[in-house]
Coordinates of C-alpha atoms and ligand atoms in Angstrom, one line a residue:
X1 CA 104.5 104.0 83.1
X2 CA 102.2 101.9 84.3
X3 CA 103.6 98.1 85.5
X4 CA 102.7 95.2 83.3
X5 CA 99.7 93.0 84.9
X6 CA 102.0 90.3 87.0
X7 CA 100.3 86.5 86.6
X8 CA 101.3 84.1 89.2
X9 CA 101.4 80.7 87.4
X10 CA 100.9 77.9 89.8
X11 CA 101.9 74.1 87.3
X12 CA 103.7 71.6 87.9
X13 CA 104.8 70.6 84.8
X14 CA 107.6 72.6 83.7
X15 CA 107.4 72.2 80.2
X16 CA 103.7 73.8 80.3
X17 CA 104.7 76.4 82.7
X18 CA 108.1 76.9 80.6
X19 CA 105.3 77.6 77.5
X20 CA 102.7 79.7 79.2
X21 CA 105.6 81.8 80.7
X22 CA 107.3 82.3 77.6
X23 CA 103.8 83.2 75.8
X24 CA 102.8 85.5 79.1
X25 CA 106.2 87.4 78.8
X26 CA 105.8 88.1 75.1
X27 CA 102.7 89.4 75.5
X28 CA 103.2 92.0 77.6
X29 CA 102.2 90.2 81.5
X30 CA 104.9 89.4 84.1
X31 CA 105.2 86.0 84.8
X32 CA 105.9 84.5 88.2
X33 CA 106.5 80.6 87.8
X34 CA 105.8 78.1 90.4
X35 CA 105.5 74.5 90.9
X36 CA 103.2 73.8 94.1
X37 CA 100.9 74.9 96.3
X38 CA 103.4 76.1 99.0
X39 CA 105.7 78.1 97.2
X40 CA 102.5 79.9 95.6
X41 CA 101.7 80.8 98.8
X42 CA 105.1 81.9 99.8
X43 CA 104.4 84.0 96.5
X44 CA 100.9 85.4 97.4
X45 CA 102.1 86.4 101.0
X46 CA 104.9 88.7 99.0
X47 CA 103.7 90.1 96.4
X48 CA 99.6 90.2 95.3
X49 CA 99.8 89.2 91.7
X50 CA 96.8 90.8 89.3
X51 CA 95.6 87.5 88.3
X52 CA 96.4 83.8 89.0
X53 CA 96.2 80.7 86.7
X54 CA 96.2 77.8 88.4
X55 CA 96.2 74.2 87.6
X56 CA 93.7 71.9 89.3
X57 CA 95.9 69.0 90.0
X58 CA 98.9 69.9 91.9
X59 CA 101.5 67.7 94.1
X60 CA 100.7 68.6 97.8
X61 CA 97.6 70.5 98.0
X62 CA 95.5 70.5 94.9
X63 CA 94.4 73.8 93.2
X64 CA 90.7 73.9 94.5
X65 CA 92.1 73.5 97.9
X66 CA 94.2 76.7 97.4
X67 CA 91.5 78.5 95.5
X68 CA 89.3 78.2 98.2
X69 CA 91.6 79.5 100.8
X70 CA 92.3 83.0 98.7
X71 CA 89.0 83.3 98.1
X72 CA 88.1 83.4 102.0
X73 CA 91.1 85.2 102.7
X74 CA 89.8 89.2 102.4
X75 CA 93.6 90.1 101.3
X76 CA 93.5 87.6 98.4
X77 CA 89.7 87.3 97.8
X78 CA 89.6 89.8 95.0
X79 CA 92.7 88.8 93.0
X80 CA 91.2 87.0 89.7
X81 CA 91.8 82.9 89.7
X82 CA 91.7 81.4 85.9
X83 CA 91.8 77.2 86.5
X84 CA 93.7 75.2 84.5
X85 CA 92.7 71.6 84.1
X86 CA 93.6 68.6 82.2
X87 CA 89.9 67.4 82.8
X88 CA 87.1 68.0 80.2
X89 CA 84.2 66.9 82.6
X90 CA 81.2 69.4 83.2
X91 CA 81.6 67.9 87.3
X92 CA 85.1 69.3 87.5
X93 CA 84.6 72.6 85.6
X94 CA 81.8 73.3 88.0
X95 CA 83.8 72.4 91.0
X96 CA 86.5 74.2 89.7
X97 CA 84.5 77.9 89.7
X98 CA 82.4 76.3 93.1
X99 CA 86.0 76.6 94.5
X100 CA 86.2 80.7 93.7
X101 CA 87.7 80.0 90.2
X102 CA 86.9 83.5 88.0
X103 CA 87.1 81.0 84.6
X104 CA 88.7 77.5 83.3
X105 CA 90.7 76.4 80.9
X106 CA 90.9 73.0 79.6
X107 CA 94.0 71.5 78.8
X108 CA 95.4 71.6 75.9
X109 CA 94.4 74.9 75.3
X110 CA 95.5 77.4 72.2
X111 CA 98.1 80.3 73.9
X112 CA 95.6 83.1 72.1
X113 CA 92.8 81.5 73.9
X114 CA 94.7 82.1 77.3
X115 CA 95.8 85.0 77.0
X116 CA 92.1 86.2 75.9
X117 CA 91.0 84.7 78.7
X118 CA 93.2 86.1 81.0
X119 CA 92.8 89.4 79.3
X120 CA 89.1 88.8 79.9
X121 CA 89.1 88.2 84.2
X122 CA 91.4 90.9 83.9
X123 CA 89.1 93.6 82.5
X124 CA 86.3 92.1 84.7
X125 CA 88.5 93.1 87.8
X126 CA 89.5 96.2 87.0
X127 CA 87.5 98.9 87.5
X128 CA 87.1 98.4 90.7
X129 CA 90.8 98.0 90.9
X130 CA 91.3 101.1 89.0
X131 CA 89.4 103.5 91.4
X132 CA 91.3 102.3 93.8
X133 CA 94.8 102.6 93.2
X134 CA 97.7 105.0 92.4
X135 CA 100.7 104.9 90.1
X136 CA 103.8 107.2 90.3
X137 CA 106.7 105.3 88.5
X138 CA 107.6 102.0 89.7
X139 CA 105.5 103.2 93.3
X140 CA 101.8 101.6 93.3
X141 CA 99.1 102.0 96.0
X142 CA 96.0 100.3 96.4
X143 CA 93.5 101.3 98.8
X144 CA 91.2 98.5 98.5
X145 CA 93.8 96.0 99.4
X146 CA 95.9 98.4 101.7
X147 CA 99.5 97.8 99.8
X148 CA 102.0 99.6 98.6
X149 CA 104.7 98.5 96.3
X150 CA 107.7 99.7 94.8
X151 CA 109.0 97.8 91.5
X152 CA 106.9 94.7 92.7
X153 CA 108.2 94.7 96.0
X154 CA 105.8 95.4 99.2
X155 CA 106.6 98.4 101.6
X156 CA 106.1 98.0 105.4
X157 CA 104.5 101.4 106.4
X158 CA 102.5 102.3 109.3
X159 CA 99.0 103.8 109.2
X160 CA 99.7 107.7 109.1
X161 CA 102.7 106.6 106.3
X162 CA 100.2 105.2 104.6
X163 CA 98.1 107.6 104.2
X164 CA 100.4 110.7 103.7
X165 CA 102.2 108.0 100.7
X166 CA 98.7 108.0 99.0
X167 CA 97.6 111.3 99.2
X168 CA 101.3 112.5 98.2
X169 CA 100.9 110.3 95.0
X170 CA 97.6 111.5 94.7
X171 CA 98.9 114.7 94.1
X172 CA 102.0 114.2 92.4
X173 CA 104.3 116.8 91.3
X174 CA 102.8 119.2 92.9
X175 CA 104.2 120.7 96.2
X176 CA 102.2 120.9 99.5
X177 CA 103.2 122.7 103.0
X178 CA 103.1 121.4 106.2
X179 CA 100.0 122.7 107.0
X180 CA 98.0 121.4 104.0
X181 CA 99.4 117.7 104.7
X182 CA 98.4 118.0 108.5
X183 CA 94.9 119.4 107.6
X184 CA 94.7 116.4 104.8
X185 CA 96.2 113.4 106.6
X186 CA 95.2 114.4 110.0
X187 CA 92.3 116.4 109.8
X188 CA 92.2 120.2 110.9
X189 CA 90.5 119.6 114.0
X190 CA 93.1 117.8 115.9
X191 CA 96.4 120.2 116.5
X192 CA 99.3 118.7 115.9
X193 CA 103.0 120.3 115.7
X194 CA 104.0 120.9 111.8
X195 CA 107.1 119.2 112.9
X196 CA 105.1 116.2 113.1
X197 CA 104.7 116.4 109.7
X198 CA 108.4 116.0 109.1
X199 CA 108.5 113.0 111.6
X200 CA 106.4 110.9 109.9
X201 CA 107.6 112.5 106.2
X202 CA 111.4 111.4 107.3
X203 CA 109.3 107.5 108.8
X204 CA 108.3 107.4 105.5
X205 CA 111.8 107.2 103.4
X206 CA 112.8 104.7 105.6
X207 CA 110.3 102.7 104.7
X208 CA 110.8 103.8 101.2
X209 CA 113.8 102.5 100.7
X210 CA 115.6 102.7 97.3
X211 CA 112.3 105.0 96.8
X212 CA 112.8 107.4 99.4
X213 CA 114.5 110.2 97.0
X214 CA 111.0 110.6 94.9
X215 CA 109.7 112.4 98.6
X216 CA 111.5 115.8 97.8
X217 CA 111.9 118.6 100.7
X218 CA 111.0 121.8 98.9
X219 CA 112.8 124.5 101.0
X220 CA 110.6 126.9 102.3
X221 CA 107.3 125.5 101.2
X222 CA 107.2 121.9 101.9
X223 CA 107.1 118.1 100.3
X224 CA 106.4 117.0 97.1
X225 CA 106.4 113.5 95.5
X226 CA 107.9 113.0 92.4
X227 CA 107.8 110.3 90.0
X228 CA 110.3 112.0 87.6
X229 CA 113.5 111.9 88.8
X230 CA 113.6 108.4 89.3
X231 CA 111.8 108.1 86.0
X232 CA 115.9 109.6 84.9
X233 CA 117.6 107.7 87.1
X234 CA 116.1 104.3 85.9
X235 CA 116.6 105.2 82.5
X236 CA 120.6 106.0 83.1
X237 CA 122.1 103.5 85.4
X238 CA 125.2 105.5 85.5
X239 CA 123.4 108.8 86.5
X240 CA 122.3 107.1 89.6
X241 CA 125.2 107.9 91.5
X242 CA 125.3 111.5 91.2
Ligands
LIG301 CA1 99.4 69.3 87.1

């Protein structure tokens, strides 16, 4: 299952952030609502969103100020900014992309003609998006952006976790020894104890969390990742405590 495309919507007035939300929900995106530049940031330091519409004039800092800063920022530079502006004038439109908007839109604006734009910086983006990332369930990687989420929510891992959590669910389902995962995550010309393997496989649940049960032990051959038991588990609430 792959997760639906999560929209941060950054307006202030609630009744058109009420309506775009409603509209972005029904049409398969996940809406995040909120009202100012701060609390968007709080936002975009937790969890990247796959696109962001934003509304030019804001209370506190306005959106070109913020556009500007994701764009120059290399963790946010390659999320997708659609403007939303009250203002019709060719000036502000071209300031509006100048500040690292992807596309406008001017207010008022027709809900299919956002959501085709949206659907539209969206396709733009993701190729190279694509390439680069990973699904197993609710568990997403991206190697361009070096995250790693489960249902929404970003994991703290260290380098090595990292690594062994993308090439794991690069190879789902399928089981790998000890030796295979030291000669793929550490190379085979550095010798390392296979009990290493098991340090940084048991570092890696912790940081997992709720997740940590889709990293199976195998005994007698080794680890495997699996996105199907939880697949079960999410789909019988009352299974999950057996
Ligand atoms: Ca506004």
């Amino acid at each position: 299952m792959r997760h639906l495309p999560r929209i941060l919507v950054v307006e202030d007035e609630p009744s058109i952030a009420e309506l775009i939300a409603v509209n972005l929900r029904h049409n398969g995106f996940a809406p995040t609502v909120v009202f100012d530049g701060v609390a968007a940031q709080r936002e975009m330091d937790a969890v990247l969103p796959d696109a962001i519409l934003l509304d030019w004039m804001l209370p506190g800092e306005s959106g070109a100020t913020l556009a500007r800063r994701w764009r120059k920022a290399e963790r946010t530079r390659s999320v997708p900014i659609l403007m939303l502006t009250a203002r019709s004038d060719e000036s502000d439109k071209v300031q509006g992309l100048d500040a690292g908007a992807d596309d406008y839109i001017t207010k008022p604006f027709s809900t299919q003609e956002l959501l085709a734009r949206i659907r539209a910086v969206l396709r733009r983006r993701s190729p190279e998006i694509s390439s680069d990332s990973v699904q197993v369930g609710e568990l997403a990687l991206n190697v361009a952006t070096h995250r790693a989420t489960y249902r929404g929510a970003e994991l703290r891992l260290g380098p090595t976790e990292f690594k062994l959590l993308h090439y794991l669910m690069k190879h789902a389902e399928r089981v790998h020894t000890r030796g295979t995962l030291l000669d793929k995550i550490w190379g085979d010309h550095v010798y390392i104890e296979e009990r290493t393997v098991d340090v940084h496989v048991k570092r890696l649940r912790e940081s997992l969390g709720e997740a940590a049960a889709m990293v199976e032990t195998v005994r007698g051959a080794g680890y495997r990742l699996s996105g199907m038991g939880m697949a079960a588990r999410s789909a019988d609430p009352d299974s999950a405590q057996a």
